[in-house]
CSV table of C-alpha atoms in Angstrom, one decimal:
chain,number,residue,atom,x,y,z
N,1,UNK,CA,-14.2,35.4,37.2
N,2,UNK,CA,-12.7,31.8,37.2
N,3,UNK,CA,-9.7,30.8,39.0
N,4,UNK,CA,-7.5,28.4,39.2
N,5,UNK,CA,-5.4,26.9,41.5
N,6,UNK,CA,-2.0,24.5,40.3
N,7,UNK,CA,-1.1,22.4,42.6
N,8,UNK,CA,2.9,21.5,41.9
N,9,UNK,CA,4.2,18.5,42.4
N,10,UNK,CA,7.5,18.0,44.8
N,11,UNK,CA,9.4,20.7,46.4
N,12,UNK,CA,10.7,24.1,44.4
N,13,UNK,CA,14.4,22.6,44.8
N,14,UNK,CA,13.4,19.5,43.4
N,15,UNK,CA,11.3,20.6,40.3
N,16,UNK,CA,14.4,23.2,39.1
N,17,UNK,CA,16.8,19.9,39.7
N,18,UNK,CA,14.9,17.4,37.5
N,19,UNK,CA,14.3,20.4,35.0
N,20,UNK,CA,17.8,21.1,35.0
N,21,UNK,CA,19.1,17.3,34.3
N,22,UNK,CA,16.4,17.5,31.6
N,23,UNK,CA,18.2,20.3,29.8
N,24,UNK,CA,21.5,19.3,30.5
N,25,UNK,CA,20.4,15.9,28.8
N,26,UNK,CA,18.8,17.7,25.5
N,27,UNK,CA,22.0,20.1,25.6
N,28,UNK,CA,24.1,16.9,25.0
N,29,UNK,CA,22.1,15.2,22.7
N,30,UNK,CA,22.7,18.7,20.6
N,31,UNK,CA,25.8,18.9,20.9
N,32,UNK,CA,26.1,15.2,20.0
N,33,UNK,CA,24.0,14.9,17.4
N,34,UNK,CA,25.6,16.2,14.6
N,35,UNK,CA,25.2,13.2,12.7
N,36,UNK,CA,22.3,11.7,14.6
N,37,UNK,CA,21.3,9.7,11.6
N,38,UNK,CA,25.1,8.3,11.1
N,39,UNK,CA,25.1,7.5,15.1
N,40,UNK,CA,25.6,4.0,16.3
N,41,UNK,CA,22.5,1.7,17.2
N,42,UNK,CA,23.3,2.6,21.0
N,43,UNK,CA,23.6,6.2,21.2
N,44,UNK,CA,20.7,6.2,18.5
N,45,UNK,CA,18.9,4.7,21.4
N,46,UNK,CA,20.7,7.0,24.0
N,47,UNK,CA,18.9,9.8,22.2
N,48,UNK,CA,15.5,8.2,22.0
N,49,UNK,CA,15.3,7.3,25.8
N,50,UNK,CA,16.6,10.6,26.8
N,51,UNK,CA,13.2,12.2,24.7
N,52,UNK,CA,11.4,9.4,26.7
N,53,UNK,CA,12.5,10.9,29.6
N,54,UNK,CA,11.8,14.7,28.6
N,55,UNK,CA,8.3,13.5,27.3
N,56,UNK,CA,7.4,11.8,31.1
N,57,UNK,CA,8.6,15.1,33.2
N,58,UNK,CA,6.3,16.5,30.3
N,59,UNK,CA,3.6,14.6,31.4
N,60,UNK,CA,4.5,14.6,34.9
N,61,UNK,CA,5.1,18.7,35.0
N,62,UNK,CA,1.4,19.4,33.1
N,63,UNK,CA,-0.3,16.4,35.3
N,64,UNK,CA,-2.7,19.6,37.0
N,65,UNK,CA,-3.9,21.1,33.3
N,66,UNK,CA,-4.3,17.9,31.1
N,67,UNK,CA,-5.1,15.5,34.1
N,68,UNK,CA,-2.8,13.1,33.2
N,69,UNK,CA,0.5,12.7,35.1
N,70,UNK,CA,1.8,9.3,33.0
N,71,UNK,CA,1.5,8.2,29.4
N,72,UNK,CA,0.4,4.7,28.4
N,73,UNK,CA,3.8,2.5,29.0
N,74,UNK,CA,2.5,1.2,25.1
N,75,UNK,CA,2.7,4.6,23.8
N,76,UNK,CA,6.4,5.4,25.7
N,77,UNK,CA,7.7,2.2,24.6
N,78,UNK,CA,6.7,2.9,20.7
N,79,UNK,CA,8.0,6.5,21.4
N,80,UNK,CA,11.2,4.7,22.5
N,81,UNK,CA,11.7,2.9,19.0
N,82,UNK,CA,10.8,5.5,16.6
N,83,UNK,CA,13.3,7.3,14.7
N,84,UNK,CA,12.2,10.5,15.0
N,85,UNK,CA,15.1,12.4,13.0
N,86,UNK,CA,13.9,10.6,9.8
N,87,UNK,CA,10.6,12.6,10.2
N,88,UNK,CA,12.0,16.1,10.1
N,89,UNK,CA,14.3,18.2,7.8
N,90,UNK,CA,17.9,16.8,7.1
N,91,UNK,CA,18.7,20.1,8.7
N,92,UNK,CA,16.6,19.3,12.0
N,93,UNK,CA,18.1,15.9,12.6
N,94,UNK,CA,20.3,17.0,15.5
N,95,UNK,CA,17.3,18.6,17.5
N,96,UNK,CA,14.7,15.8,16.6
N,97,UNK,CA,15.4,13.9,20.0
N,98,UNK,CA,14.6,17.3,22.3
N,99,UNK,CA,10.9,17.3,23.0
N,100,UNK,CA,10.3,20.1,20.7
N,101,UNK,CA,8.7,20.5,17.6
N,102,UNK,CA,10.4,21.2,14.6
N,103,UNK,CA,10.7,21.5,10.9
N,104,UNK,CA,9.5,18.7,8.3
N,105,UNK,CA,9.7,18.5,4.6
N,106,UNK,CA,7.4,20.5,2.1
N,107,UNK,CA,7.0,23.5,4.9
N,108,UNK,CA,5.1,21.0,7.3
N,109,UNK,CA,5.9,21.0,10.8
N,110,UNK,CA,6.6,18.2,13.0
N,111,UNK,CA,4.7,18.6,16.6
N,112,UNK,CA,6.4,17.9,20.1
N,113,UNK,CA,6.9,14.3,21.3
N,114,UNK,CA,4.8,15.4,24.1
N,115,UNK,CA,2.3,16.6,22.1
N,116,UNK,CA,1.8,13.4,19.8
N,117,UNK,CA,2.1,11.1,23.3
N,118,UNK,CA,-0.6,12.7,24.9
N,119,UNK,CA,-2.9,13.1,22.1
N,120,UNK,CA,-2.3,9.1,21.5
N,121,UNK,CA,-3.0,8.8,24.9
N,122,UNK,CA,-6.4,10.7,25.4
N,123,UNK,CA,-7.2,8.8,22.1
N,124,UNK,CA,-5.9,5.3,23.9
N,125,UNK,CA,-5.6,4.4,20.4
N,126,UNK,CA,-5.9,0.5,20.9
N,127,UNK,CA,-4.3,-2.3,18.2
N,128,UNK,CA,-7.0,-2.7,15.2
N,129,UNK,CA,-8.3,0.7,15.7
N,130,UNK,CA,-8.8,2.8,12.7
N,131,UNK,CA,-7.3,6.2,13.2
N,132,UNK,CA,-7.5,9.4,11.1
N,133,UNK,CA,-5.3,11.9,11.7
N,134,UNK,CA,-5.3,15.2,10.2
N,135,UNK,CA,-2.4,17.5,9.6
N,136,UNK,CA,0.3,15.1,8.9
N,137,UNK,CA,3.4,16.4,9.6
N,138,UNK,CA,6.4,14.7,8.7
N,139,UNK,CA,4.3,11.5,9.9
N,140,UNK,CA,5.7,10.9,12.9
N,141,UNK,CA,2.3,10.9,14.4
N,142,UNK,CA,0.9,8.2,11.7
N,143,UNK,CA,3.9,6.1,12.7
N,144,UNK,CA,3.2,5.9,16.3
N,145,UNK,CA,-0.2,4.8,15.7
N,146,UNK,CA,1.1,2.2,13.4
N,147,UNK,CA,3.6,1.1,15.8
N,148,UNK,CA,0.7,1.1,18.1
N,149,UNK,CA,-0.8,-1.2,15.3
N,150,UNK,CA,-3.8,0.5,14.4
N,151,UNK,CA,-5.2,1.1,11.0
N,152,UNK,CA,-3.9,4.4,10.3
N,153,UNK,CA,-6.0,7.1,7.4
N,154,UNK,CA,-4.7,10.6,6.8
């Protein structure tokens, strides 16, 4: 039999604390974004940094199964400037800044931010790299390897 072991990182207290600003943060970007794709320039960005910041405690929180506690500061950044409700159904919109997946057109599915960062990641998909990438989606991954500029195929 194989074991395991998980080593966590920071104190019980402090863990619940961060996961608890996290969902506090993604409650109000809910409950604010009812018309996410109407919203100003700055809460548009409001939203996106708040995903950011769900997508690094992601990374952070998972650090002793994938082995990576950070995410290229490239693939954050891009993350940071995508408009990610444009990717998934109308209906979707107001969830599409949580880091969860979610609905796209034609009966697709869009993954988790999380997800799509640390796939980019392990791929350390570079500038004039040519990427394929399977299962589309509502494209959001194909955008953040353009936005990464690499030649993307699907």
């Amino acid at each position: 039999m194989v074991k395991a072991s998980i080593r966590r990182r920071g104190s019980a207290s402090e863990r619940r604390r961060t996961g608890i600003r996290i969902l506090l943060g993604a409650l109000l970007a809910v409950l604010l974004g009812g018309s996410v794709a109407a919203a100003p320039a700055e809460d548009l960005a409001e939203f996106q940094a708040l995903l950011v910041a769900q997508v690094v405690e992601h990374a952070r929180l998972t650090a002793p199964v994938t082995g990576r506690e950070t995410i290229d500061p490239a693939i954050l950044a891009q993350l940071e400037t995508l408009p990610r409700h444009v990717f998934v159904e109308p209906q979707a919109a107001s969830f599409a800044y949580l880091d969860v997946p979610l609905p796209a057109e034609h009966g697709l599915r869009e993954s988790q931010p999380f997800s799509v960062a640390l796939m980019t990641d392990i791929a350390a998909i570079a500038p004039g790299d040519d990427v394929l990438i399977l299962g589309v989606g509502g494209g959001y991954h194909q955008a953040l390897a353009s936005a990464l500029q690499a030649q993307v195929f699907s």
